[in-house]
GROMACS .gro file of C-alpha atoms in nm:
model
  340
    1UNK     CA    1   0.196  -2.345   0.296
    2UNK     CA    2   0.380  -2.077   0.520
    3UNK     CA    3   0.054  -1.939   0.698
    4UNK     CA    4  -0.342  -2.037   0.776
    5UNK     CA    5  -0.607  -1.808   0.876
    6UNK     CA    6  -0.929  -1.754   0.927
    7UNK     CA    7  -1.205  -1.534   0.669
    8UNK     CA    8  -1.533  -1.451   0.844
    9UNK     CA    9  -1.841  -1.344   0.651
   10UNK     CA   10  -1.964  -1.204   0.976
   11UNK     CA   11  -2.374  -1.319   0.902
   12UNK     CA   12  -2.620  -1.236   1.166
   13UNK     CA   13  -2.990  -1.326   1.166
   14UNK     CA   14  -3.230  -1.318   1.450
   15UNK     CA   15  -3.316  -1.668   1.399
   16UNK     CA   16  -3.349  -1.959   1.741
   17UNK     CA   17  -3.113  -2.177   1.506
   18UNK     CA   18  -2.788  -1.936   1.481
   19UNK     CA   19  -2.558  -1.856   1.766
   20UNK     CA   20  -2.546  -1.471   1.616
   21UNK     CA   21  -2.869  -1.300   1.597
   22UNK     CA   22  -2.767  -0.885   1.576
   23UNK     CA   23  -2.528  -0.726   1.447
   24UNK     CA   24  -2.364  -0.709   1.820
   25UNK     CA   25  -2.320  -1.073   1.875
   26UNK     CA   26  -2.105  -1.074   1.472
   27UNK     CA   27  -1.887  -0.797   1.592
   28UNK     CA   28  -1.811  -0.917   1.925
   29UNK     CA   29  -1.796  -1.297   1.813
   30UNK     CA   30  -1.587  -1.180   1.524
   31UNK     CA   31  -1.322  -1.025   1.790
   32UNK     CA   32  -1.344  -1.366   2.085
   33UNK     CA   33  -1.269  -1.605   1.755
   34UNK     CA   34  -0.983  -1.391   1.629
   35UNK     CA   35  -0.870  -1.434   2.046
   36UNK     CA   36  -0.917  -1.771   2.041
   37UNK     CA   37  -0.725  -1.867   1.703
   38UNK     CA   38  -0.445  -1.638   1.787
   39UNK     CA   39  -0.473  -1.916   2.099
   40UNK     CA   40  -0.449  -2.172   1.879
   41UNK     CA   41  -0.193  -2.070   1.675
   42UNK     CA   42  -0.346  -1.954   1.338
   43UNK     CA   43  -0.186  -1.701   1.174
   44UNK     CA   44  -0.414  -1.471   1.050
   45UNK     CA   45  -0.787  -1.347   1.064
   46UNK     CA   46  -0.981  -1.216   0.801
   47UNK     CA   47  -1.347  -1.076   0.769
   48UNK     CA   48  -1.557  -1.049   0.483
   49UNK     CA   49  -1.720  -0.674   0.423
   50UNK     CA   50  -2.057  -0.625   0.286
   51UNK     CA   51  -2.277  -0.330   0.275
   52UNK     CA   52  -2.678  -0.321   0.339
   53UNK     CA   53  -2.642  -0.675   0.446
   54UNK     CA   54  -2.671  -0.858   0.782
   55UNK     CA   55  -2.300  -0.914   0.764
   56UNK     CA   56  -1.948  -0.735   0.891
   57UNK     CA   57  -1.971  -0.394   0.702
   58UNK     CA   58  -1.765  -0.090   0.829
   59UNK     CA   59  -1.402  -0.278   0.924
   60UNK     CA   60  -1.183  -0.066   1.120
   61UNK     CA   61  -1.379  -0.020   1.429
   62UNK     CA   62  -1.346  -0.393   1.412
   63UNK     CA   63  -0.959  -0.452   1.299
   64UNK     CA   64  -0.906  -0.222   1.567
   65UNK     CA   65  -1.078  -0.401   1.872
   66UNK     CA   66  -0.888  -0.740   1.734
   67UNK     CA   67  -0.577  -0.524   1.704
   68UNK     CA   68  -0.630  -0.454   2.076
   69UNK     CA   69  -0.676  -0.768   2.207
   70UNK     CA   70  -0.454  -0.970   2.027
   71UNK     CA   71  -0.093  -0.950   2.002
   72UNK     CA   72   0.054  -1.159   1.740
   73UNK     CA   73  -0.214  -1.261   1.492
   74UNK     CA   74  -0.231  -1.094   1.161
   75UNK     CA   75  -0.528  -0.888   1.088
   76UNK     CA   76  -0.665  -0.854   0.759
   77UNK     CA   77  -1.015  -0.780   0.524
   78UNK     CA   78  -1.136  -0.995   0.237
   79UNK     CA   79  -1.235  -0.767   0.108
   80UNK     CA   80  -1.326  -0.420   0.163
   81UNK     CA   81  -1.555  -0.261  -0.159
   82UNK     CA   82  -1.342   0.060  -0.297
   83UNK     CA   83  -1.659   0.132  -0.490
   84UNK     CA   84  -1.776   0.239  -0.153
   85UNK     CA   85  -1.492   0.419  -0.015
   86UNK     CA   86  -1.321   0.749   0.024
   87UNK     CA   87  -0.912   0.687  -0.008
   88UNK     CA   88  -0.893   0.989   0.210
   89UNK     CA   89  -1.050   0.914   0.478
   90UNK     CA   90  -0.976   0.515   0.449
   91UNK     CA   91  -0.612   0.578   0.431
   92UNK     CA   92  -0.670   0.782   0.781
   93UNK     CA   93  -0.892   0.471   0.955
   94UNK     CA   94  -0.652   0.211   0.809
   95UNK     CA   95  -0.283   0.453   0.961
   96UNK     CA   96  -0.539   0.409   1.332
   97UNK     CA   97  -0.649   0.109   1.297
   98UNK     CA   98  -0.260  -0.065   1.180
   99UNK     CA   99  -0.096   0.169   1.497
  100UNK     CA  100  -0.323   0.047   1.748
  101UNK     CA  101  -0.284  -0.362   1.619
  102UNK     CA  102   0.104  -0.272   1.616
  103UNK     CA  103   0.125  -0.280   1.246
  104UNK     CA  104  -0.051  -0.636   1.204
  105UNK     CA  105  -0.299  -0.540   0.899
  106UNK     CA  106  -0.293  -0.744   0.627
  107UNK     CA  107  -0.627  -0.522   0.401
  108UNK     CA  108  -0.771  -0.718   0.122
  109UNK     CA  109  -0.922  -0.400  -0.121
  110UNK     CA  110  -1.091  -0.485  -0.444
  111UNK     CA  111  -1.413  -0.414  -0.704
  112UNK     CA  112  -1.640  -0.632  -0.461
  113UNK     CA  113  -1.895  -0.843  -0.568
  114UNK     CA  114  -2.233  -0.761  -0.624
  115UNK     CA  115  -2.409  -0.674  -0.362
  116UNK     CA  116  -2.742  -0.643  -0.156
  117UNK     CA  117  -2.909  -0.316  -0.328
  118UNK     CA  118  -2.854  -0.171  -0.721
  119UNK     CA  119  -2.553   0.070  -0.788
  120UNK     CA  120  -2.523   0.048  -0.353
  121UNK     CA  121  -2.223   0.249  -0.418
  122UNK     CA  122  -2.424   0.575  -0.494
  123UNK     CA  123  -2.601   0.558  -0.201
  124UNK     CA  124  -2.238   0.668  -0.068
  125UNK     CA  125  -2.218   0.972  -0.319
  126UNK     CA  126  -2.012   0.806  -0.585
  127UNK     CA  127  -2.059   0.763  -0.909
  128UNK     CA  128  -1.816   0.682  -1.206
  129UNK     CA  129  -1.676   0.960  -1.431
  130UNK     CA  130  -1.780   0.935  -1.774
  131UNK     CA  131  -1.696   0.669  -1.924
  132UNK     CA  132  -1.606   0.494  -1.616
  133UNK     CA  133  -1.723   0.189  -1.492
  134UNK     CA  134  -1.791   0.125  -1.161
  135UNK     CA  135  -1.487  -0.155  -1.144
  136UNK     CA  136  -1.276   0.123  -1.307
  137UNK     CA  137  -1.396   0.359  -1.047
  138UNK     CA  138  -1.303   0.119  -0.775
  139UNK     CA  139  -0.950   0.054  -0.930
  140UNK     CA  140  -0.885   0.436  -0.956
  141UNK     CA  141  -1.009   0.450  -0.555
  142UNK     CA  142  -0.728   0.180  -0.518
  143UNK     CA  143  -0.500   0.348  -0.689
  144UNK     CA  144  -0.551   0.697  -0.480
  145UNK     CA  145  -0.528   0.484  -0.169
  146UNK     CA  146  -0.168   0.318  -0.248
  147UNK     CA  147  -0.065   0.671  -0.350
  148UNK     CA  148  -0.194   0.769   0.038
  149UNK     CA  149  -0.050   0.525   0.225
  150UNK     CA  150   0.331   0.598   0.065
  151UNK     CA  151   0.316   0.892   0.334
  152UNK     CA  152   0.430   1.170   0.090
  153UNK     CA  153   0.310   1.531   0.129
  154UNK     CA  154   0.083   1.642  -0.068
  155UNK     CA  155  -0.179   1.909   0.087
  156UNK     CA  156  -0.083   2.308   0.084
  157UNK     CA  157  -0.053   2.422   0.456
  158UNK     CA  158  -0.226   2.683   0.597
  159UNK     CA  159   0.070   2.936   0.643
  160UNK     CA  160  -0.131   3.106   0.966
  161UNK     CA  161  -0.217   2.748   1.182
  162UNK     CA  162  -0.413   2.599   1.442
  163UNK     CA  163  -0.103   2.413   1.550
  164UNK     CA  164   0.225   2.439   1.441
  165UNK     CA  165   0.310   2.258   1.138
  166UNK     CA  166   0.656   2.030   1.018
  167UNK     CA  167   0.798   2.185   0.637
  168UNK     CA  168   0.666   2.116   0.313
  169UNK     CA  169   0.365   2.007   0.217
  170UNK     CA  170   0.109   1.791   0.460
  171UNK     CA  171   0.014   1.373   0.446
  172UNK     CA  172  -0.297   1.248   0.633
  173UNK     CA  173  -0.207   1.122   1.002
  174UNK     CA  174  -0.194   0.935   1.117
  175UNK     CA  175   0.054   0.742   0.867
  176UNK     CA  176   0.153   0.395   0.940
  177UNK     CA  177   0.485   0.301   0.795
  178UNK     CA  178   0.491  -0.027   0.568
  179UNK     CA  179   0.117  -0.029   0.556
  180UNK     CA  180   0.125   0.043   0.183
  181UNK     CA  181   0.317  -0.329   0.138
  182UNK     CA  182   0.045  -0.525   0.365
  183UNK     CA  183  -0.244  -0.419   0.101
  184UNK     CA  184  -0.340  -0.753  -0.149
  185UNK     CA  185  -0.620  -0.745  -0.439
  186UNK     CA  186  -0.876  -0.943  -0.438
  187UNK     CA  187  -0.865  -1.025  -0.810
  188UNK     CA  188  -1.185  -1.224  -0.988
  189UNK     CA  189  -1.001  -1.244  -1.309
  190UNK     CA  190  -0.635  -1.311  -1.500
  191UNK     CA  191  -0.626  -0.970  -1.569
  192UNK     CA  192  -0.709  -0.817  -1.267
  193UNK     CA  193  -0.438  -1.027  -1.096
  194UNK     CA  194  -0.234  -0.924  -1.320
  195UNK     CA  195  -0.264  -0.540  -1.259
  196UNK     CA  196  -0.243  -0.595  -0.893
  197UNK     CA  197   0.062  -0.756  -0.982
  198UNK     CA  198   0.195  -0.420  -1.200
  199UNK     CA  199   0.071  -0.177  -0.907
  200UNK     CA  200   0.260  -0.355  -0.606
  201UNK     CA  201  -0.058  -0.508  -0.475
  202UNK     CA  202  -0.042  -0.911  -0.262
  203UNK     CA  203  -0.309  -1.117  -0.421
  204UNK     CA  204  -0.635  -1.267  -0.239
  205UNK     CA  205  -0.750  -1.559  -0.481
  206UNK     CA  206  -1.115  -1.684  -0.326
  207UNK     CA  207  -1.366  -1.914  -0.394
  208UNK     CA  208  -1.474  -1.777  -0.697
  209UNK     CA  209  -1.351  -1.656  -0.979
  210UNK     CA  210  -1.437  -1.568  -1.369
  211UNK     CA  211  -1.439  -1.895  -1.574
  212UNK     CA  212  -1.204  -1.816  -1.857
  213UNK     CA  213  -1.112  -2.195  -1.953
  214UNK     CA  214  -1.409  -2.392  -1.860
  215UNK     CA  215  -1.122  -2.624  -1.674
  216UNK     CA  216  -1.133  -2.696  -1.322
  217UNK     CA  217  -1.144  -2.442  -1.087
  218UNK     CA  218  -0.868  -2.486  -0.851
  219UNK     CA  219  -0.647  -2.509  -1.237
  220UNK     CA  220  -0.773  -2.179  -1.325
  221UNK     CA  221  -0.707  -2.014  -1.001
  222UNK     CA  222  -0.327  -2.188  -0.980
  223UNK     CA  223  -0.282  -2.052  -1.368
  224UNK     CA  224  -0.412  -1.701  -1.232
  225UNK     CA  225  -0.133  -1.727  -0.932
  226UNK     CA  226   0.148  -1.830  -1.205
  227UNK     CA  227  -0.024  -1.494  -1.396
  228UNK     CA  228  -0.042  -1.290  -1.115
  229UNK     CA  229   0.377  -1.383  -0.997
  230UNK     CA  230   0.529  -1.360  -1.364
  231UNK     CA  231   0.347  -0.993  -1.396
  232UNK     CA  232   0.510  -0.892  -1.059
  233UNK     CA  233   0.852  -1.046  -1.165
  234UNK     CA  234   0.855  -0.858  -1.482
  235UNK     CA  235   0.753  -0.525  -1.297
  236UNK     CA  236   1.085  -0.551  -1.126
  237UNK     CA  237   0.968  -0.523  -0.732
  238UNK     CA  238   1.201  -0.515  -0.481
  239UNK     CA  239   1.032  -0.737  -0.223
  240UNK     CA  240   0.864  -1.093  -0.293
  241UNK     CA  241   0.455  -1.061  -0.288
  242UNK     CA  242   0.253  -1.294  -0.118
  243UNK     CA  243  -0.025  -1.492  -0.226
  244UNK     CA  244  -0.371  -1.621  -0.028
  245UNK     CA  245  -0.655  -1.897  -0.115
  246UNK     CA  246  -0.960  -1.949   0.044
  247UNK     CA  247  -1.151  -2.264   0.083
  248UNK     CA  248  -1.377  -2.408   0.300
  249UNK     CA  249  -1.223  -2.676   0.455
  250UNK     CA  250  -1.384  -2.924   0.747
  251UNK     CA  251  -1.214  -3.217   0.891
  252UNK     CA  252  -1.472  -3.471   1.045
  253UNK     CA  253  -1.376  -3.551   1.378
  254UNK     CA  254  -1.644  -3.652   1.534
  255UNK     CA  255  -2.034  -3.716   1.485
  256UNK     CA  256  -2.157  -3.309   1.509
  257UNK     CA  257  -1.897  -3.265   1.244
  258UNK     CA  258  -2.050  -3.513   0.981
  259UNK     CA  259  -2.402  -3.482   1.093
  260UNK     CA  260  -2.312  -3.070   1.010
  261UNK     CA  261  -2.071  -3.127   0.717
  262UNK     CA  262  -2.048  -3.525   0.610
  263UNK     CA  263  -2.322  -3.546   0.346
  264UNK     CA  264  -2.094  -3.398   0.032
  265UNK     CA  265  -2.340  -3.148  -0.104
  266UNK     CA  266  -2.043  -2.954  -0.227
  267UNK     CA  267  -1.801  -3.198  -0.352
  268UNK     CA  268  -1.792  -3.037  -0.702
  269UNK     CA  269  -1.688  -2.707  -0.824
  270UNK     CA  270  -2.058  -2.467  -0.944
  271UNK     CA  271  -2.133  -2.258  -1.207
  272UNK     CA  272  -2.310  -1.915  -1.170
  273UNK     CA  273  -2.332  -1.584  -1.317
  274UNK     CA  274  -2.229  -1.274  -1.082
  275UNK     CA  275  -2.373  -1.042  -1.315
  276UNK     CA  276  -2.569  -1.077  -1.693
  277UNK     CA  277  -2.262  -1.070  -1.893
  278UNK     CA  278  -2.018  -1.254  -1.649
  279UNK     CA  279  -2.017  -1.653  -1.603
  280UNK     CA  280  -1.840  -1.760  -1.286
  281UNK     CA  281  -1.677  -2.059  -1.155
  282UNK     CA  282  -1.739  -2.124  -0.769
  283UNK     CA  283  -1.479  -2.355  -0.626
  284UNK     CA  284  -1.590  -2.708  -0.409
  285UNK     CA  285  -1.558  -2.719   0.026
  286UNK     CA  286  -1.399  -3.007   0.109
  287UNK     CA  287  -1.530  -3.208   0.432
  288UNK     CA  288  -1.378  -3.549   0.537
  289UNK     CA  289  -1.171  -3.689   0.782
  290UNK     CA  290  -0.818  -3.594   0.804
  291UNK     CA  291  -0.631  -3.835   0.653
  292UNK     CA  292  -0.831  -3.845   0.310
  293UNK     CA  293  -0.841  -3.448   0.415
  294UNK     CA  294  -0.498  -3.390   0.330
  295UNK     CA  295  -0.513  -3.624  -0.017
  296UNK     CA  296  -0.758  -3.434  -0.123
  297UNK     CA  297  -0.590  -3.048  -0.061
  298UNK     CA  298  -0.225  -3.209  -0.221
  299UNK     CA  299  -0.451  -3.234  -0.505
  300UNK     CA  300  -0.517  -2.858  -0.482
  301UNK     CA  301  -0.334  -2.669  -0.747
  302UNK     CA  302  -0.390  -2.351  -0.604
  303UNK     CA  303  -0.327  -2.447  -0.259
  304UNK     CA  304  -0.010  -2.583  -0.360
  305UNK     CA  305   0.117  -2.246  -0.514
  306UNK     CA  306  -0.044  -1.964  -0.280
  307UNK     CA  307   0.165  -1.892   0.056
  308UNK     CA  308  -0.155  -1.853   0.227
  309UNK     CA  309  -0.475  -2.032   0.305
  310UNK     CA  310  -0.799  -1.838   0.494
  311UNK     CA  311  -1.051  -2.107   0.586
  312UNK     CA  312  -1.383  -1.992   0.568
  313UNK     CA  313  -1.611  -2.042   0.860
  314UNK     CA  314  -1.941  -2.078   0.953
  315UNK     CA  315  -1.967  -1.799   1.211
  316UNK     CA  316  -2.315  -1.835   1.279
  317UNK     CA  317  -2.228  -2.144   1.489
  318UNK     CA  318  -2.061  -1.977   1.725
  319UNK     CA  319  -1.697  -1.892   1.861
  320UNK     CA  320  -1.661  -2.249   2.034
  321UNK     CA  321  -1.746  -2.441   1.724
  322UNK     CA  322  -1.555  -2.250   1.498
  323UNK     CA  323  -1.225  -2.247   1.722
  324UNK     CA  324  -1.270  -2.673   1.726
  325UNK     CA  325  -1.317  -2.609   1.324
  326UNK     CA  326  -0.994  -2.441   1.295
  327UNK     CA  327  -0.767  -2.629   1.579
  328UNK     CA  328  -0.879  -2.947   1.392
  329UNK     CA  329  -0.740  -2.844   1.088
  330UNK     CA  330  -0.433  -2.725   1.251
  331UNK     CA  331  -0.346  -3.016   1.415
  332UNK     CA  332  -0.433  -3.276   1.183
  333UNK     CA  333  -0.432  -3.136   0.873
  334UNK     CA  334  -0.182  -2.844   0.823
  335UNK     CA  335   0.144  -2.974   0.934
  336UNK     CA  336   0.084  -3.283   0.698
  337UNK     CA  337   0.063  -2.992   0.425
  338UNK     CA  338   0.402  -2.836   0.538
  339UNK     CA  339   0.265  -2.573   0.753
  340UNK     CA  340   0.544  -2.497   0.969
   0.00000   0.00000   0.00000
């Protein structure tokens, strides 16, 4: 395990029993914990983007604050909707956004997942061509995105400008060099992994994935990994990919922890449907105390083959809590794994 980050779902609710109640307190929170485990010595944090929900939506405004106030931390999405997004002007935000965090963005793309309202994604004034669905639609958003962030002209120039213009054709500014090789897919299936892999995409593996085997889910996802690696071997890239897991992961150190987290509700992988033709598998959290901790993640299959782990937090308790629930498991957990 060569790096551990964080992955925030950013939830807000104005409710007396969670520490973020607006959308204010999730931004802000989401920029003091990415502080406070750069602190600490994580290596990465994450957020989760939904739209119409009370969660992190729009990202850049946000990588970009964290970008300012950190200095060594990778900064990353898991993941951003491309149903919902124009490449043009994402590929623009992202070439800001990567500048001002001194090229520390590590942007998880994908599909998505379904989401708060029906066909959200029109609401946005896209639709699929015909024929399209709207994960091909996403895909092809991906695609024009990748093509973006290579930097190559490709716009006429006005021949009597504003300002005076460099030869040849024009690219979006601002463009961010190496950009294009920090972008990972956040792949649900074998196949999907496997065309991230043929495109020149990293992988994000999370908590859930299609069940294609009915076997365990932490076997599937490690078999999707092995997938995902051989299909990126065999498309002859120059430069090795990198792979991430997430998991919730809670090491009980002292009585909040197990009154919050000891019971074992989740011990045991679920079963779901994400949509009415698609059965899922939902992978277990694991909460004990460190030493059976580690037993347990060496048991991990797709721990053991991904290069990175995000650890997925419960934000609505707060910065505090959340930096204990992440310098716990890098103290007594990760370096036991080989982390460093």
């Amino acid at each position: 395990m060569k790096k551990i980050g964080f992955l925030s779902f950013g939830h807000w609710m104005p409710s007396s029993q969670s520490q973020t109640r607006s959308a204010a307190d999730a931004l802000l929170q989401s920029i003091d914990l990415a502080v406070a485990a750069e602190q600490l010595g994580a290596d990465g944090a994450y957020f989760r983007i939904h739209h119409f929900a009370r969660q992190l939506a729009s990202p850049f405004p946000l990588l970009a604050a964290v970008g300012a106030k950190t200095s060594r931390i990778e900064i990353g999405t898991a993941v951003i909707d491309m149903r919902y997004e124009n490449p043009l002007y994402m590929a623009e935000d992202a070439g800001a956004a990567d500048l001002i965090a001194g090229r520390r963005l590590q942007l998880g793309i994908s599909r998505g997942s379904p989401e708060q309202v029906i066909d959200g994604w029109r609401y946005f004034g896209y639709q699929p061509a015909e024929g399209e669905t709207d994960a091909e639609m996403g895909r092809r958003h991906a695609e024009v995105f990748l093509d973006l962030l290579r930097g190559q002209g490709f716009a006429q120039p006005n021949p009597r400008p504003m300002f005076p213009n460099p030869p040849g054709l024009l690219r979006l500014e601002p463009h961010s060099e190496g950009l294009r090789e920090r972008i990972w897919w956040g792949a649900g299936s074998n196949a999907t992994a496997i065309w991230a892999a043929k495109v020149g995409m990293n992988l994000q593996s999370s908590t859930l994935k299609n069940d294609e085997t009915g076997e365990a889910f932490h076997v599937q996802q490690a078999a999707q990994i092995r997938a995902y690696r051989a299909a990126w071997k065999e498309a002859g890239h120059a430069r090795e990919p990198r792979v991430s897991v997430s998991r919730s992961i809670f090491a009980l150190m002292d009585d909040r922890d197990r009154s919050y987290f000891g019971r074992g509700r989740e011990d045991d992988d679920q079963i779901g449907f994400i949509d009415e033709r698609t059965r899922a598998i939902f992978g277990r959290s694991y909460a004990a105390e460190p030493d059976v901790l580690v037993e347990q993640l060496r048991k991990d299959e797709a721990i053991t083959e991904a290069d990175t782990l995000l650890l997925t937090v419960p934000n609505q308790m707060g910065v505090a809590y959340n930096a204990h629930v992440i310098e716990a498991i890098l103290t007594h957990v990760a370096p036991t794994l080989g982390w460093r």
